[in-house]
mmCIF file with all atom_site columns, C-alpha atoms in Angstrom:
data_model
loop_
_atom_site.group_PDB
_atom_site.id
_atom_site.type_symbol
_atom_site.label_atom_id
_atom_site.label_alt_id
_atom_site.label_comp_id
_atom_site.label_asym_id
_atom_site.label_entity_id
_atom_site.label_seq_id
_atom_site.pdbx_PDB_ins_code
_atom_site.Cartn_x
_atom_site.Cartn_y
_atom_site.Cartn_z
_atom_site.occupancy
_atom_site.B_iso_or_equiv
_atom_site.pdbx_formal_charge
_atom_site.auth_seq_id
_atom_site.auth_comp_id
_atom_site.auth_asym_id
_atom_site.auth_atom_id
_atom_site.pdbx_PDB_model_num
ATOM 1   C CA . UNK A 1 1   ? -25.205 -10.865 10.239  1.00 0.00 ? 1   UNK A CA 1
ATOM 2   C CA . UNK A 1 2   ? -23.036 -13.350 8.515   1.00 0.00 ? 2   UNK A CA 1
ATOM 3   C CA . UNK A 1 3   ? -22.983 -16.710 9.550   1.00 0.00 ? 3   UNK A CA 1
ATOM 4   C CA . UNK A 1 4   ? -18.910 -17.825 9.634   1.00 0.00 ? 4   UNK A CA 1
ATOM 5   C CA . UNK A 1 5   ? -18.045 -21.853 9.948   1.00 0.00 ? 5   UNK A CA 1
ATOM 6   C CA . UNK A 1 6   ? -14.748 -22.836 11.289  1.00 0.00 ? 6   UNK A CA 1
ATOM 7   C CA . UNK A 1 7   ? -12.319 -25.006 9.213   1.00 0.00 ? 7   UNK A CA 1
ATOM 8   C CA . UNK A 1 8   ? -11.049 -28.016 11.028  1.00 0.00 ? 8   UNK A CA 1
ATOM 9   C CA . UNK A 1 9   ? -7.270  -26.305 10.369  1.00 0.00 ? 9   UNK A CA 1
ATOM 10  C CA . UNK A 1 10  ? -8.524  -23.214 11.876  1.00 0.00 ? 10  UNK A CA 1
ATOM 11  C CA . UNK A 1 11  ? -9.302  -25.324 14.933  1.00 0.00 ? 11  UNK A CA 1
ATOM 12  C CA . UNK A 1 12  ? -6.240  -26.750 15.156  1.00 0.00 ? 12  UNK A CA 1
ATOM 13  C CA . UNK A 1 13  ? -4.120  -23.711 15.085  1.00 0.00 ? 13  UNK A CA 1
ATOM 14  C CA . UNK A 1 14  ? -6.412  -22.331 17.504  1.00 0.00 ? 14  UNK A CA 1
ATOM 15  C CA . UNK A 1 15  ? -5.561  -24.619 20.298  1.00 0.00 ? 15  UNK A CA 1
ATOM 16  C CA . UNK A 1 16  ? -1.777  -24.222 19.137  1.00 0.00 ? 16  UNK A CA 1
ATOM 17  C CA . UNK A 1 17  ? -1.689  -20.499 18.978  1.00 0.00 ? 17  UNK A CA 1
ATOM 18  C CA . UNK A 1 18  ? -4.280  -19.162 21.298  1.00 0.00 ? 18  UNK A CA 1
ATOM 19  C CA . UNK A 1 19  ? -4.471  -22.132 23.819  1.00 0.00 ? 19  UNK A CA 1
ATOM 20  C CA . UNK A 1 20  ? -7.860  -22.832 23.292  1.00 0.00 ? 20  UNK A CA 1
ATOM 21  C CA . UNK A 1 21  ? -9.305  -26.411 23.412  1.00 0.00 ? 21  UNK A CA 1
ATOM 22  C CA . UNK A 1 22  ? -10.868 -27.898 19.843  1.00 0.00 ? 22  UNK A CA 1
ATOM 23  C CA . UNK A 1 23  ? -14.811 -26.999 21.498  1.00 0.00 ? 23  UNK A CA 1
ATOM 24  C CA . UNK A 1 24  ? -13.522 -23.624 22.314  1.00 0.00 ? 24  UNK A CA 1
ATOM 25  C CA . UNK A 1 25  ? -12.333 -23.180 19.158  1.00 0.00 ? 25  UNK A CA 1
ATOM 26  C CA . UNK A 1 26  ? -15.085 -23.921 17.453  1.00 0.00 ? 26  UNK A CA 1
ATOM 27  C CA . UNK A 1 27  ? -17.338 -21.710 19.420  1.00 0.00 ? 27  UNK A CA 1
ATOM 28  C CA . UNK A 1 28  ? -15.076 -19.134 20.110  1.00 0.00 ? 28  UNK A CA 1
ATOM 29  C CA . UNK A 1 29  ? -13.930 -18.586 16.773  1.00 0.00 ? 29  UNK A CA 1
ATOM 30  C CA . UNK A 1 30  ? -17.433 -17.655 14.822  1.00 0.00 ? 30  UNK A CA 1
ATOM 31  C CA . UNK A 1 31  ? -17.596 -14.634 17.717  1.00 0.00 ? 31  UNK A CA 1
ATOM 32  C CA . UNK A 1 32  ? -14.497 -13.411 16.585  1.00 0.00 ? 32  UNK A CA 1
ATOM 33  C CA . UNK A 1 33  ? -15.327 -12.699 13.199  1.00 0.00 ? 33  UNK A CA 1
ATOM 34  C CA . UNK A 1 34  ? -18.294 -11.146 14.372  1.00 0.00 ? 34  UNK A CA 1
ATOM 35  C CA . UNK A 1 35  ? -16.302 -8.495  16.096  1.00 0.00 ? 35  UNK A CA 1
ATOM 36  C CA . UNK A 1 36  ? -13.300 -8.290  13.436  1.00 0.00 ? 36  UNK A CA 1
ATOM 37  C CA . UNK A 1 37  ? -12.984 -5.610  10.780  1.00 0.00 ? 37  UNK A CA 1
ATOM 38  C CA . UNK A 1 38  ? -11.642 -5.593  7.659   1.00 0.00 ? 38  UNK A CA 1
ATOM 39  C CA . UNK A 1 39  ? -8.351  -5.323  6.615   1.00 0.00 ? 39  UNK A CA 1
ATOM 40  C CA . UNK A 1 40  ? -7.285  -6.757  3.858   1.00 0.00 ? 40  UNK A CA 1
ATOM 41  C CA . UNK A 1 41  ? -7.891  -9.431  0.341   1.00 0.00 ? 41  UNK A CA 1
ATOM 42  C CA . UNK A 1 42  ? -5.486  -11.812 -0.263  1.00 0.00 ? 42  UNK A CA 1
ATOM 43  C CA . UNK A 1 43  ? -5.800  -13.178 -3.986  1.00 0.00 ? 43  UNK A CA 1
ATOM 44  C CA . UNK A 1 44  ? -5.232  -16.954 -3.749  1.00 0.00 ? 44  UNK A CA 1
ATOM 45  C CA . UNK A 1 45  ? -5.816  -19.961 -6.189  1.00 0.00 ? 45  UNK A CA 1
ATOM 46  C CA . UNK A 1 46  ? -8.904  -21.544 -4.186  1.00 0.00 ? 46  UNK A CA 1
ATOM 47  C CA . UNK A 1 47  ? -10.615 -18.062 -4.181  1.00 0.00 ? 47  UNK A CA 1
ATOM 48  C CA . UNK A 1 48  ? -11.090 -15.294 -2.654  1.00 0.00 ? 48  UNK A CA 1
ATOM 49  C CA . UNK A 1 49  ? -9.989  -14.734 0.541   1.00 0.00 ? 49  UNK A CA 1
ATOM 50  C CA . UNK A 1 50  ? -9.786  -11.910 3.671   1.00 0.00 ? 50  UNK A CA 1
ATOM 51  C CA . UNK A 1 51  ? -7.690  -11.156 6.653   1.00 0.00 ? 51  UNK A CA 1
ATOM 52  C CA . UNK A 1 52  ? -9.805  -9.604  9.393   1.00 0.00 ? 52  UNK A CA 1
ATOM 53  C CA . UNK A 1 53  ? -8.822  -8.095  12.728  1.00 0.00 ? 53  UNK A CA 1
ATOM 54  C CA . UNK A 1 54  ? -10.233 -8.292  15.975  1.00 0.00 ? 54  UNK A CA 1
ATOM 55  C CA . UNK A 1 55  ? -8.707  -5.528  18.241  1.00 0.00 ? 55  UNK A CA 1
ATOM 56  C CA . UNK A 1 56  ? -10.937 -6.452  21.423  1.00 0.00 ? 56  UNK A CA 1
ATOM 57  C CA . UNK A 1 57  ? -9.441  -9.951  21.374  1.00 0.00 ? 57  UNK A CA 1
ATOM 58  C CA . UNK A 1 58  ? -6.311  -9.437  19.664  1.00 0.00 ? 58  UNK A CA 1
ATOM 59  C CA . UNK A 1 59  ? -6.630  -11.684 16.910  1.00 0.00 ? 59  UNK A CA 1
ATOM 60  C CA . UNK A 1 60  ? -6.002  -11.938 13.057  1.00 0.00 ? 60  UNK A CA 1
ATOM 61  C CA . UNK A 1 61  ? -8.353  -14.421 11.097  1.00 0.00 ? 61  UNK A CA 1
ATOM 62  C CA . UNK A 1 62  ? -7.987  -15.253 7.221   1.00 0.00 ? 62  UNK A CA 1
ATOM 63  C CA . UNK A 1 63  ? -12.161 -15.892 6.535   1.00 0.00 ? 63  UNK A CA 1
ATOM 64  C CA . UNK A 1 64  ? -12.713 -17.139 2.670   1.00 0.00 ? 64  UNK A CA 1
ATOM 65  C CA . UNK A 1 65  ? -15.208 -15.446 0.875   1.00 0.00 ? 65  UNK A CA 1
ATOM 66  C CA . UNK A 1 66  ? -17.754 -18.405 2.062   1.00 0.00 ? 66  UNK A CA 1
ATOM 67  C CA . UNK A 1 67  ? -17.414 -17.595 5.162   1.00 0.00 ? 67  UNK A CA 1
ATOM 68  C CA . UNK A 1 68  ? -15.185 -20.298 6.352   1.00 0.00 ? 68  UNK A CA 1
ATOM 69  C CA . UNK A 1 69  ? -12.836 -19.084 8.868   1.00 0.00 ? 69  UNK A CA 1
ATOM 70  C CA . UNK A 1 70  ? -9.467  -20.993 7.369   1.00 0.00 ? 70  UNK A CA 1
ATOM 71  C CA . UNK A 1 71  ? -6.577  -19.012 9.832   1.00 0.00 ? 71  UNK A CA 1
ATOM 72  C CA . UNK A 1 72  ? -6.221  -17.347 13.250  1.00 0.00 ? 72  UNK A CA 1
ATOM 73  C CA . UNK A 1 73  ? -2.955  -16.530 15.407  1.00 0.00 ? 73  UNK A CA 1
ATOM 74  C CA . UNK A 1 74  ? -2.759  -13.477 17.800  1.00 0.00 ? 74  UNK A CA 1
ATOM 75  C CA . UNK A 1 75  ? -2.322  -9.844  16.259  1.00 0.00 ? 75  UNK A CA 1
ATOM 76  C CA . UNK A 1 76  ? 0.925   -9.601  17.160  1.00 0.00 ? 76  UNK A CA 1
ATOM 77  C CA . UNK A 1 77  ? 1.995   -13.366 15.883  1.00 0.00 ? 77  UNK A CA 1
ATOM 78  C CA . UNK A 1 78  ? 3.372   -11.767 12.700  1.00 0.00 ? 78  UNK A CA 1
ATOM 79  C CA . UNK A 1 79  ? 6.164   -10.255 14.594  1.00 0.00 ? 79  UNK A CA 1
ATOM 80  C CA . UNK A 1 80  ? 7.267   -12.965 16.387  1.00 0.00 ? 80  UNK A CA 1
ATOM 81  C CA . UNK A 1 81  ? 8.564   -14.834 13.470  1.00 0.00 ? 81  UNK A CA 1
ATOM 82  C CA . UNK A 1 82  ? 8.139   -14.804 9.957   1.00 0.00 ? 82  UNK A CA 1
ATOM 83  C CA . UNK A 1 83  ? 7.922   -18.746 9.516   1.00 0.00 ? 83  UNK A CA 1
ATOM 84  C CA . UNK A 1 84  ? 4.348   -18.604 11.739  1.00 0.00 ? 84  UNK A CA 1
ATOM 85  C CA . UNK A 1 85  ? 2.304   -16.972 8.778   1.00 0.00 ? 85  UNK A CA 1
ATOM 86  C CA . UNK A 1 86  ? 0.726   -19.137 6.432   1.00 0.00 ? 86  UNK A CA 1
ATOM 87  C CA . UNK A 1 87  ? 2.060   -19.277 2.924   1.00 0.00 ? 87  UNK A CA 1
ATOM 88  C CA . UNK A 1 88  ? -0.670  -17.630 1.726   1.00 0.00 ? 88  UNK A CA 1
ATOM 89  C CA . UNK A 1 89  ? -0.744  -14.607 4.039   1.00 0.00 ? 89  UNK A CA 1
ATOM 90  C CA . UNK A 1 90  ? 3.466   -14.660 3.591   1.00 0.00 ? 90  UNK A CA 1
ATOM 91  C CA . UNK A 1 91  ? 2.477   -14.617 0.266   1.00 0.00 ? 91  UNK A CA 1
ATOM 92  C CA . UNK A 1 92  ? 0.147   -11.825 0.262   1.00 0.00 ? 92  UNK A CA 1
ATOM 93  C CA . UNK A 1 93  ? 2.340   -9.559  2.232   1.00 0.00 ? 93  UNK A CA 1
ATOM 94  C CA . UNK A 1 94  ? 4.953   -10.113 -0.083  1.00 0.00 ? 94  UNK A CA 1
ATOM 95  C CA . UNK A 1 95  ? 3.060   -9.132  -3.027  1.00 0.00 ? 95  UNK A CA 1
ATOM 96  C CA . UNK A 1 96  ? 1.086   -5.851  -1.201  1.00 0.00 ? 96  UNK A CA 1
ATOM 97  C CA . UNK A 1 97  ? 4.695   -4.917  0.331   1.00 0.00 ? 97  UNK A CA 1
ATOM 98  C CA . UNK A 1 98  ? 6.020   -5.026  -3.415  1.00 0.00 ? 98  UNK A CA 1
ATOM 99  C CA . UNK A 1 99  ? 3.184   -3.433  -5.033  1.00 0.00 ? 99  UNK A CA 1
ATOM 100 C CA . UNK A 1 100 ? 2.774   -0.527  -2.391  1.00 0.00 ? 100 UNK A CA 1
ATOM 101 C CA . UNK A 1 101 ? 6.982   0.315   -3.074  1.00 0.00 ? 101 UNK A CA 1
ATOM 102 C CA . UNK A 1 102 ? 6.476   0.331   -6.750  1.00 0.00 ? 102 UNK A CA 1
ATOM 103 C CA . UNK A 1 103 ? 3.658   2.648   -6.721  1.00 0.00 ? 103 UNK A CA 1
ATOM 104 C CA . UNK A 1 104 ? 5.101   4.970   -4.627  1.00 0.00 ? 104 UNK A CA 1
ATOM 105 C CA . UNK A 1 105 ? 8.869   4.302   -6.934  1.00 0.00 ? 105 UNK A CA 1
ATOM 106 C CA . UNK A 1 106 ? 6.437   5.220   -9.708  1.00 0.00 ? 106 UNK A CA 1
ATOM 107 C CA . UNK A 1 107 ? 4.947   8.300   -8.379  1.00 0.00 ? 107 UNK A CA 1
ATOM 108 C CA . UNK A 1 108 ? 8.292   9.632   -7.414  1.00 0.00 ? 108 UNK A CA 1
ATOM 109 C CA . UNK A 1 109 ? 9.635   8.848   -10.609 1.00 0.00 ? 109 UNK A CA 1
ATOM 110 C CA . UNK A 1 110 ? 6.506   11.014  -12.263 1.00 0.00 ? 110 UNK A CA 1
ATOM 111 C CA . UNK A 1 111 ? 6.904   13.845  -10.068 1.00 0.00 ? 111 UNK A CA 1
ATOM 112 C CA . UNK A 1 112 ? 10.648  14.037  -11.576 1.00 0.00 ? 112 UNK A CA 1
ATOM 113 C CA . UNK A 1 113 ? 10.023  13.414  -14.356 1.00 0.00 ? 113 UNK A CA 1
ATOM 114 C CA . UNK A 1 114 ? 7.771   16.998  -14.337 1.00 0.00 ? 114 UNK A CA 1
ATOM 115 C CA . UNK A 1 115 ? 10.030  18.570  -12.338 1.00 0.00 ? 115 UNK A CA 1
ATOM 116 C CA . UNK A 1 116 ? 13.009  17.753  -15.571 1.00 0.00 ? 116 UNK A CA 1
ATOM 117 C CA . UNK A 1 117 ? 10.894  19.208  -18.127 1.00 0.00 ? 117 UNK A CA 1
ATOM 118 C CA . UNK A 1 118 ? 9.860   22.371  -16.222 1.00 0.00 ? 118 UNK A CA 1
ATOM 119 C CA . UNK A 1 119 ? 13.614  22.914  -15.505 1.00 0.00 ? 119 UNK A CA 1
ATOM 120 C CA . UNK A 1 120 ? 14.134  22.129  -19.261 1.00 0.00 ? 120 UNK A CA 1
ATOM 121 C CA . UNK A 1 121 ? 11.440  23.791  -20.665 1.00 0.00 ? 121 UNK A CA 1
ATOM 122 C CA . UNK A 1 122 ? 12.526  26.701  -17.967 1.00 0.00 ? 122 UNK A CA 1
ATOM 123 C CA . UNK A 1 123 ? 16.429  26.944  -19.662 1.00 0.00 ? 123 UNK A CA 1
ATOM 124 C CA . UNK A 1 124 ? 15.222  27.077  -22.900 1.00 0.00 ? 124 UNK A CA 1
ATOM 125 C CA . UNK A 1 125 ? 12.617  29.662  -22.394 1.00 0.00 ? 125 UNK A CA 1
ATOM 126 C CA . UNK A 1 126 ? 16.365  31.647  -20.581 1.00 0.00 ? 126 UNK A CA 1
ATOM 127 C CA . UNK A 1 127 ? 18.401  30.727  -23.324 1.00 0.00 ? 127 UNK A CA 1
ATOM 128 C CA . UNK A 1 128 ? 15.902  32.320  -26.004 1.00 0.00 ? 128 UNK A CA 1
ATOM 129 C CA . UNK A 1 129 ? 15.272  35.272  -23.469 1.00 0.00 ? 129 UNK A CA 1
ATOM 130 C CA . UNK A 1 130 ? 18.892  36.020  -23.588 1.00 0.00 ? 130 UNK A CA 1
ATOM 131 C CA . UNK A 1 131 ? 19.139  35.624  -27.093 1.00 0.00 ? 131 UNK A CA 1
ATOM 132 C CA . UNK A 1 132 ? 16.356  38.266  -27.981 1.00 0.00 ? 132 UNK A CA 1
ATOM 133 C CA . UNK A 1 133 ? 18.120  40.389  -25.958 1.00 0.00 ? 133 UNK A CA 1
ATOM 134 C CA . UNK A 1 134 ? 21.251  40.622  -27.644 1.00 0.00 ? 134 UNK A CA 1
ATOM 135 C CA . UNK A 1 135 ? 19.276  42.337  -30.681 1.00 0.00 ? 135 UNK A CA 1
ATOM 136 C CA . UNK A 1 136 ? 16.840  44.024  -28.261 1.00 0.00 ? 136 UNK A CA 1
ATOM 137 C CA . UNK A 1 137 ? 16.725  47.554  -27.356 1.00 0.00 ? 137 UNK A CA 1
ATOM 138 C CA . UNK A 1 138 ? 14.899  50.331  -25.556 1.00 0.00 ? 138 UNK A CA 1
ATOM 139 C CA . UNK A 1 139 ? 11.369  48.816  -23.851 1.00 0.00 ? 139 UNK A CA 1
ATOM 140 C CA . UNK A 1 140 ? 11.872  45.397  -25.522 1.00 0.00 ? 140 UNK A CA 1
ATOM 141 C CA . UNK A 1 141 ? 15.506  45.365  -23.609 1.00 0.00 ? 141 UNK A CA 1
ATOM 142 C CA . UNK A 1 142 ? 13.453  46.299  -20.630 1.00 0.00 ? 142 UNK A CA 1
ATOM 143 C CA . UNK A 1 143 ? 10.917  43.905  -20.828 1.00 0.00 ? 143 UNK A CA 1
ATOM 144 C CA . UNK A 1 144 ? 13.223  41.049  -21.703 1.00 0.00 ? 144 UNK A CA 1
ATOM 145 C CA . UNK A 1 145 ? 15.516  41.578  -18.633 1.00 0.00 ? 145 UNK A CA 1
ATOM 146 C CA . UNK A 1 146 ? 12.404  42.001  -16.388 1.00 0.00 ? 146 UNK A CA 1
ATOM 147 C CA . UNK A 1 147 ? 11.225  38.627  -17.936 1.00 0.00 ? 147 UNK A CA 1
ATOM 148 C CA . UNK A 1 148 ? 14.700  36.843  -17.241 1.00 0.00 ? 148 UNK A CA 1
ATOM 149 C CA . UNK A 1 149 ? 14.853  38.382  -13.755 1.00 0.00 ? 149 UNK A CA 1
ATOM 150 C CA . UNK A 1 150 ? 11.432  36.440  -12.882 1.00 0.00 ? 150 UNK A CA 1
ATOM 151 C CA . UNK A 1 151 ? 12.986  32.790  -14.550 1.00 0.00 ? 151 UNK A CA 1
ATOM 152 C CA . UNK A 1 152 ? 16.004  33.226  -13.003 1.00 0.00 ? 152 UNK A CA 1
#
């Protein structure tokens, strides 16, 4: 079991956000991130760092690699107000939100992209049909027009 420390800005917004007092905090806290999972890694210039969440207690910590718990505010904080997050969580959001809605603008733009050259590959594969079968006759005729009926 990890062993997490509390950051003395952790304890402060601690008593802000959950009402806690600064001893509370500082044993309250390390239980916490005991009981939180994992969510996700935000990429920041001091190091690594994590958001975890703790469903039981409704709460969101940001622990750095460490193990220094360095944020906590209630699960739901986020949707109380933009401003409340921490730059670097704002930050991280940001850059997951943007990253998420280009991969999937990617992927769409892929599956299109297939989609144009079947449909192209499709009409030219018609267009030749239907030009063998100005000069076919008998069973080629046949076969052609059996052919175009299935890409048509």
């Amino acid at each position: 079991m990890m062993q997490y420390t509390v950051s003395k800005a952790a304890v402060k917004k601690a008593t802000a956000r959950l009402g806690l007092s600064k001893a509370q905090a500082q044993n309250v806290l390390p239980k916490y991130a005991q009981g939180a999972s994992f969510v996700w890694t935000l990429d920041s210039t001091s190091g690594s760092q994590s958001v975890f969440d703790n469903p039981r207690e409704h709460v969101r910590l940001v622990i750095a690699e460490n193990g220094t718990i360095l944020d906590v505010f209630p699960a739901d904080y986020a949707l109380q107000s933009p401003h409340a997050l921490s730059d670097h969580v704002l930050q991280s959001l940001k850059e997951a939100t943007r990253n998420a809605l280009i991969a999937k603008r990617d992927a769409v733009h892929r599956k299109w992209c297939e989609v144009e050259v079947e449909f192209h590959s499709n009409s030219y594969e018609i267009a030749r049909r239907r030009l063998a079968l100005i000069e076919a006759a008998g069973d080629e005729e046949l076969r052609i027009k059996r052919r175009l009926a299935q890409l048509c």
